């Protein structure tokens, strides 16, 4: 798939926000001079072609009273797949990825309350048999990342 000018306009526009209204796709489509169904079809085509991997909201859990915590584990390579399956089975886990480091599994816990971080980490430790190291956020920085399509 090759992006055309309309696809680029869609990507550039959506990076600046998405309306919180009853029919957001209809509203964005109207701003871009498209129909709602055309906008959705173009987003689906870009997702299917892996030009975009995800389209959805990013919530600030802390602002809503929840918590995030970066976590790491040292997992033997021959058990990595089974441990990652256990870790990923937790609905609180996001952004799980492998690194070439002694701490080879990194993921983010997102919970509704700060106290749940330790509870979920303990549950993962019990299920996998490996310690979960917690790296809680000490300071938050807002970096606006925008890619011109």
Coordinates of N, CA and C in Angstrom, one line a residue:
X1 N 0.8 -1.2 0.0 CA 0.0 0.0 0.0 C 0.9 1.2 0.0
X2 N 0.5 2.2 -0.8 CA 1.2 3.4 -0.9 C 0.3 4.5 -0.4
X3 N 0.7 5.4 0.5 CA -0.1 6.4 1.0 C -0.4 7.5 0.0
X4 N -1.6 7.9 -0.2 CA -1.9 9.0 -1.0 C -2.1 10.2 -0.2
X5 N -2.4 11.4 -0.8 CA -2.5 12.6 -0.1 C -3.6 12.6 1.0
X6 N -4.7 11.9 0.7 CA -5.8 11.8 1.6 C -5.4 11.0 2.8
X7 N -4.7 9.9 2.6 CA -4.2 9.1 3.8 C -3.2 9.9 4.6
X8 N -2.4 10.7 4.0 CA -1.4 11.5 4.7 C -2.2 12.6 5.5
X9 N -3.2 13.2 4.9 CA -4.0 14.1 5.6 C -4.7 13.5 6.8
X10 N -5.2 12.3 6.7 CA -5.9 11.6 7.8 C -4.9 11.4 8.9
X11 N -3.7 10.9 8.6 CA -2.7 10.6 9.6 C -2.2 11.9 10.3
X12 N -2.0 12.9 9.6 CA -1.5 14.1 10.2 C -2.6 14.8 11.0
X13 N -3.9 14.7 10.6 CA -5.0 15.3 11.3 C -5.2 14.5 12.6
X14 N -5.2 13.2 12.6 CA -5.6 12.4 13.8 C -4.5 12.5 14.8
X15 N -3.3 12.8 14.5 CA -2.2 12.9 15.4 C -2.4 14.2 16.3
X16 N -3.3 15.1 15.9 CA -3.5 16.3 16.7 C -4.8 16.1 17.6
X17 N -5.4 15.0 17.5 CA -6.6 14.8 18.4 C -7.7 14.1 17.7
X18 N -8.6 13.6 18.5 CA -9.8 12.9 18.1 C -10.9 13.4 18.9
X19 N -12.0 13.8 18.3 CA -13.1 14.5 19.0 C -13.8 13.5 19.9
X20 N -14.1 13.9 21.1 CA -14.9 13.1 22.0 C -16.4 13.6 21.9
X21 N -17.0 13.0 20.9 CA -18.4 13.3 20.6 C -19.1 12.0 20.2
X22 N -20.4 12.0 20.1 CA -21.1 10.8 19.8 C -20.7 10.1 18.6
X23 N -20.4 10.8 17.5 CA -20.0 10.2 16.2 C -18.6 10.8 15.8
X24 N -17.5 10.4 16.4 CA -16.3 11.1 16.2 C -15.8 10.8 14.7
X25 N -15.9 9.6 14.2 CA -15.5 9.4 12.8 C -16.2 10.2 11.8
X26 N -17.5 10.4 12.1 CA -18.3 11.3 11.2 C -17.8 12.7 11.2
X27 N -17.5 13.2 12.4 CA -17.0 14.5 12.6 C -15.7 14.7 11.9
X28 N -14.7 13.8 12.1 CA -13.4 13.9 11.5 C -13.6 13.8 10.0
X29 N -14.4 12.9 9.5 CA -14.6 12.7 8.1 C -15.1 14.0 7.5
X30 N -16.0 14.7 8.2 CA -16.6 15.9 7.7 C -15.5 17.0 7.6
X31 N -14.6 17.1 8.6 CA -13.5 18.0 8.6 C -12.6 17.8 7.4
X32 N -12.4 16.5 7.0 CA -11.5 16.2 5.9 C -12.2 16.1 4.5
X33 N -13.5 16.3 4.5 CA -14.2 16.2 3.2 C -14.4 14.8 2.7
X34 N -14.5 13.9 3.7 CA -14.7 12.5 3.4 C -16.0 12.0 4.0
X35 N -16.4 10.8 3.6 CA -17.6 10.2 4.3 C -17.0 9.4 5.5
X36 N -17.9 9.2 6.4 CA -17.4 8.4 7.6 C -17.0 7.0 7.2
X37 N -17.7 6.4 6.3 CA -17.3 5.0 5.8 C -16.0 5.0 5.1
X38 N -15.7 6.0 4.3 CA -14.5 6.1 3.6 C -13.3 6.3 4.6
X39 N -13.5 7.2 5.6 CA -12.5 7.4 6.6 C -12.2 6.1 7.3
X40 N -13.2 5.4 7.8 CA -13.0 4.1 8.5 C -12.3 3.1 7.6
X41 N -12.7 3.0 6.3 CA -12.1 2.0 5.4 C -10.6 2.4 5.1
X42 N -10.3 3.6 5.1 CA -8.9 4.0 4.9 C -8.1 3.7 6.1
X43 N -8.6 3.9 7.3 CA -7.9 3.6 8.5 C -7.7 2.0 8.6
X44 N -8.7 1.3 8.2 CA -8.6 -0.2 8.2 C -7.5 -0.6 7.3
X45 N -7.5 -0.1 6.1 CA -6.5 -0.4 5.1 C -5.1 -0.1 5.6
X46 N -4.9 1.0 6.2 CA -3.6 1.4 6.7 C -3.2 0.5 7.9
X47 N -4.2 0.1 8.7 CA -3.9 -0.9 9.8 C -3.6 -2.3 9.2
X48 N -4.3 -2.7 8.2 CA -4.1 -4.0 7.6 C -2.7 -4.0 6.9
X49 N -2.3 -2.9 6.4 CA -1.0 -2.8 5.7 C 0.1 -2.5 6.7
X50 N -0.2 -2.4 8.0 CA 0.7 -2.1 9.1 C 1.4 -0.8 8.9
X51 N 0.8 0.1 8.2 CA 1.3 1.5 8.2 C 1.0 2.1 9.5
X52 N -0.1 1.8 10.1 CA -0.4 2.1 11.5 C -0.6 0.8 12.2
X53 N -0.1 0.7 13.4 CA -0.3 -0.6 14.2 C -1.4 -0.5 15.2
X54 N -1.8 0.7 15.5 CA -2.8 0.9 16.6 C -3.5 2.2 16.3
X55 N -4.8 2.2 16.5 CA -5.5 3.5 16.5 C -6.4 3.5 17.6
X56 N -6.2 4.3 18.6 CA -7.1 4.3 19.8 C -6.6 5.3 20.8
X57 N -7.4 5.4 21.9 CA -7.0 6.4 22.8 C -5.9 6.0 23.7
X58 N -5.2 7.0 24.2 CA -4.1 6.8 25.2 C -4.6 7.6 26.5
X59 N -4.9 6.8 27.5 CA -5.5 7.4 28.7 C -4.3 7.6 29.7
X60 N -4.4 8.7 30.4 CA -3.5 9.0 31.5 C -4.1 8.3 32.8
X61 N -3.7 7.1 33.1 CA -4.2 6.4 34.2 C -4.0 7.1 35.5
X62 N -2.9 7.7 35.7 CA -2.6 8.5 36.9 C -3.6 9.6 37.1
X63 N -3.9 10.3 36.0 CA -4.8 11.4 36.1 C -6.2 11.0 36.5
X64 N -6.5 9.7 36.2 CA -7.9 9.1 36.5 C -7.8 8.4 37.8
X65 N -6.7 8.5 38.6 CA -6.6 7.8 39.9 C -6.0 6.5 39.8
X66 N -5.6 6.0 38.6 CA -4.9 4.7 38.5 C -3.4 4.9 38.6
X67 N -2.7 3.8 38.2 CA -1.2 3.8 38.2 C -0.6 3.1 37.1
X68 N 0.6 3.5 36.7 CA 1.4 2.7 35.8 C 2.7 2.4 36.5
X69 N 3.3 1.3 36.1 CA 4.7 1.0 36.6 C 5.4 0.2 35.6
X70 N 6.6 0.6 35.3 CA 7.5 -0.2 34.4 C 8.1 -1.3 35.2
X71 N 8.1 -2.5 34.6 CA 8.5 -3.7 35.3 C 9.5 -4.5 34.4
X72 N 10.4 -5.2 35.1 CA 11.3 -6.0 34.4 C 11.5 -7.4 35.1
X73 N 11.9 -8.4 34.3 CA 12.1 -9.7 34.8 C 13.3 -10.3 34.1
X74 N 14.1 -11.1 34.8 CA 15.1 -11.9 34.2 C 14.6 -13.3 34.0
X75 N 14.4 -13.7 32.7 CA 13.7 -15.0 32.4 C 14.7 -15.8 31.6
X76 N 15.0 -17.1 32.0 CA 15.8 -17.9 31.2 C 15.2 -18.1 29.8
X77 N 16.0 -18.0 28.8 CA 15.6 -18.0 27.4 C 14.7 -19.2 27.0
X78 N 15.0 -20.4 27.6 CA 14.2 -21.6 27.3 C 12.9 -21.5 27.9
X79 N 12.6 -20.6 28.8 CA 11.3 -20.5 29.4 C 10.6 -19.2 29.1
X80 N 11.2 -18.4 28.2 CA 10.7 -17.1 27.9 C 9.3 -17.1 27.3
X81 N 9.0 -18.0 26.4 CA 7.7 -18.0 25.8 C 6.6 -18.4 26.8
X82 N 6.8 -19.3 27.7 CA 5.8 -19.7 28.6 C 5.6 -18.6 29.7
X83 N 6.7 -17.9 30.1 CA 6.6 -16.8 31.0 C 5.8 -15.7 30.4
X84 N 6.2 -15.3 29.1 CA 5.5 -14.2 28.5 C 4.0 -14.5 28.3
X85 N 3.6 -15.8 28.1 CA 2.2 -16.1 28.0 C 1.5 -15.9 29.3
X86 N 2.2 -16.2 30.4 CA 1.6 -16.0 31.8 C 1.5 -14.5 32.1
X87 N 2.5 -13.8 31.8 CA 2.5 -12.4 32.0 C 1.5 -11.7 31.2
X88 N 1.4 -12.0 29.9 CA 0.4 -11.3 29.0 C -1.0 -11.7 29.3
X89 N -1.2 -12.8 30.1 CA -2.6 -13.2 30.5 C -3.2 -12.2 31.5
X90 N -2.3 -11.5 32.1 CA -2.8 -10.5 33.1 C -3.4 -9.3 32.3
X91 N -4.6 -8.9 32.6 CA -5.2 -7.8 31.8 C -4.5 -6.5 32.2
X92 N -3.8 -6.4 33.3 CA -3.1 -5.2 33.6 C -1.8 -5.0 32.9
X93 N -1.4 -5.9 32.1 CA -0.1 -5.8 31.4 C -0.2 -5.2 30.0
X94 N 0.7 -4.3 29.7 CA 0.8 -3.7 28.4 C 2.2 -3.5 28.0
X95 N 2.5 -3.4 26.8 CA 3.8 -3.1 26.3 C 4.9 -4.1 26.7
X96 N 4.5 -5.4 26.6 CA 5.5 -6.4 27.0 C 6.5 -6.6 25.8
X97 N 7.8 -6.5 26.1 CA 8.7 -6.7 25.0 C 10.0 -7.3 25.5
X98 N 10.8 -7.9 24.6 CA 12.0 -8.6 25.0 C 13.2 -7.7 24.7
X99 N 14.2 -7.7 25.6 CA 15.4 -7.0 25.4 C 16.6 -8.0 25.5
X100 N 17.7 -7.6 24.8 CA 18.9 -8.4 24.9 C 19.7 -7.9 26.1
X101 N 19.3 -8.3 27.3 CA 19.9 -7.8 28.5 C 19.6 -8.9 29.6
X102 N 20.3 -8.9 30.7 CA 20.0 -9.8 31.8 C 18.5 -9.7 32.1
X103 N 18.0 -8.5 32.3 CA 16.6 -8.2 32.5 C 16.0 -8.2 31.1
X104 N 15.6 -9.4 30.6 CA 15.2 -9.5 29.2 C 13.7 -9.4 28.9
X105 N 12.9 -9.3 30.0 CA 11.4 -9.0 29.7 C 11.0 -7.8 30.4
X106 N 10.5 -6.8 29.6 CA 10.0 -5.5 30.2 C 8.5 -5.4 29.8
X107 N 7.8 -4.9 30.8 CA 6.4 -4.6 30.5 C 5.9 -3.5 31.4
X108 N 4.7 -3.0 31.1 CA 4.1 -2.0 31.9 C 2.9 -2.5 32.6
X109 N 2.7 -2.3 33.9 CA 1.5 -2.6 34.5 C 0.6 -1.3 34.6
X110 N -0.6 -1.4 34.3 CA -1.6 -0.3 34.4 C -2.7 -0.8 35.3
X111 N -2.9 -0.2 36.4 CA -4.0 -0.6 37.3 C -4.9 0.5 37.7
X112 N -6.0 0.2 38.3 CA -6.9 1.2 38.7 C -6.5 2.0 39.9
X113 N -5.7 1.3 40.8 CA -5.2 2.0 42.0 C -3.7 1.6 42.2
X114 N -3.0 2.5 42.8 CA -1.6 2.4 43.0 C -1.3 1.1 43.8
X115 N -2.1 0.7 44.8 CA -1.9 -0.5 45.6 C -2.0 -1.7 44.8
X116 N -2.6 -1.7 43.6 CA -2.7 -3.0 42.8 C -1.5 -3.3 42.1
X117 N -0.5 -2.4 41.9 CA 0.7 -2.7 41.2 C 1.4 -3.8 41.9
X118 N 1.6 -3.7 43.2 CA 2.3 -4.7 44.0 C 1.6 -6.0 44.0
X119 N 0.3 -6.0 44.1 CA -0.6 -7.2 44.1 C -0.4 -7.9 42.7
X120 N -0.4 -7.2 41.6 CA -0.3 -7.9 40.3 C 1.1 -8.4 40.1
X121 N 2.1 -7.7 40.5 CA 3.5 -8.1 40.4 C 3.7 -9.4 41.3
X122 N 3.1 -9.4 42.5 CA 3.2 -10.6 43.3 C 2.5 -11.8 42.7
X123 N 1.4 -11.6 42.1 CA 0.7 -12.7 41.4 C 1.5 -13.2 40.2
X124 N 2.2 -12.3 39.4 CA 3.0 -12.7 38.3 C 4.2 -13.6 38.9
X125 N 4.8 -13.1 40.0 CA 5.9 -13.8 40.6 C 5.5 -15.2 41.0
X126 N 4.3 -15.3 41.6 CA 3.8 -16.6 42.1 C 3.5 -17.5 40.9
X127 N 3.0 -17.0 39.8 CA 2.6 -17.8 38.6 C 3.8 -18.2 37.8
X128 N 4.9 -17.4 37.8 CA 6.0 -17.7 36.9 C 7.2 -18.2 37.7
X129 N 7.3 -17.9 39.0 CA 8.5 -18.3 39.7 C 9.7 -17.4 39.6
X130 N 9.5 -16.2 38.9 CA 10.6 -15.3 38.7 C 10.2 -13.9 39.4
X131 N 11.2 -13.3 40.0 CA 10.9 -11.9 40.6 C 10.5 -10.9 39.5
X132 N 9.7 -10.0 39.9 CA 9.3 -8.9 39.1 C 9.9 -7.6 39.7
X133 N 10.8 -7.0 39.0 CA 11.4 -5.7 39.5 C 10.5 -4.6 39.1
X134 N 10.2 -3.7 40.1 CA 9.3 -2.5 39.8 C 10.1 -1.3 39.7
X135 N 9.8 -0.5 38.6 CA 10.5 0.8 38.4 C 9.4 1.8 38.3
X136 N 8.9 2.3 39.5 CA 7.8 3.2 39.5 C 8.2 4.6 38.9
X137 N 7.3 5.3 38.4 CA 7.6 6.6 37.8 C 7.9 7.6 39.0
X138 N 9.0 8.3 38.8 CA 9.4 9.3 39.8 C 9.0 10.7 39.4
X139 N 9.1 10.9 38.1 CA 8.7 12.2 37.6 C 8.2 12.0 36.2
X140 N 7.2 12.8 35.9 CA 6.6 12.6 34.5 C 7.0 13.8 33.6
X141 N 7.3 13.4 32.4 CA 7.6 14.4 31.4 C 6.6 14.2 30.2
X142 N 6.2 15.3 29.7 CA 5.3 15.2 28.5 C 6.1 15.6 27.3
X143 N 6.3 14.6 26.4 CA 7.0 14.8 25.2 C 6.0 14.6 24.0
X144 N 5.8 15.6 23.3 CA 4.8 15.5 22.2 C 5.6 14.8 21.0
X145 N 5.1 13.7 20.6 CA 5.7 13.0 19.5 C 4.7 13.0 18.3
X146 N 5.2 13.5 17.3 CA 4.3 13.6 16.1 C 5.2 13.3 14.9
X147 N 4.7 12.5 14.0 CA 5.4 12.1 12.8 C 4.6 12.7 11.6
X148 N 5.3 13.4 10.8 CA 4.6 13.9 9.6 C 4.5 12.8 8.5
X149 N 3.3 12.5 8.2 CA 3.0 11.5 7.2 C 3.2 11.9 5.8

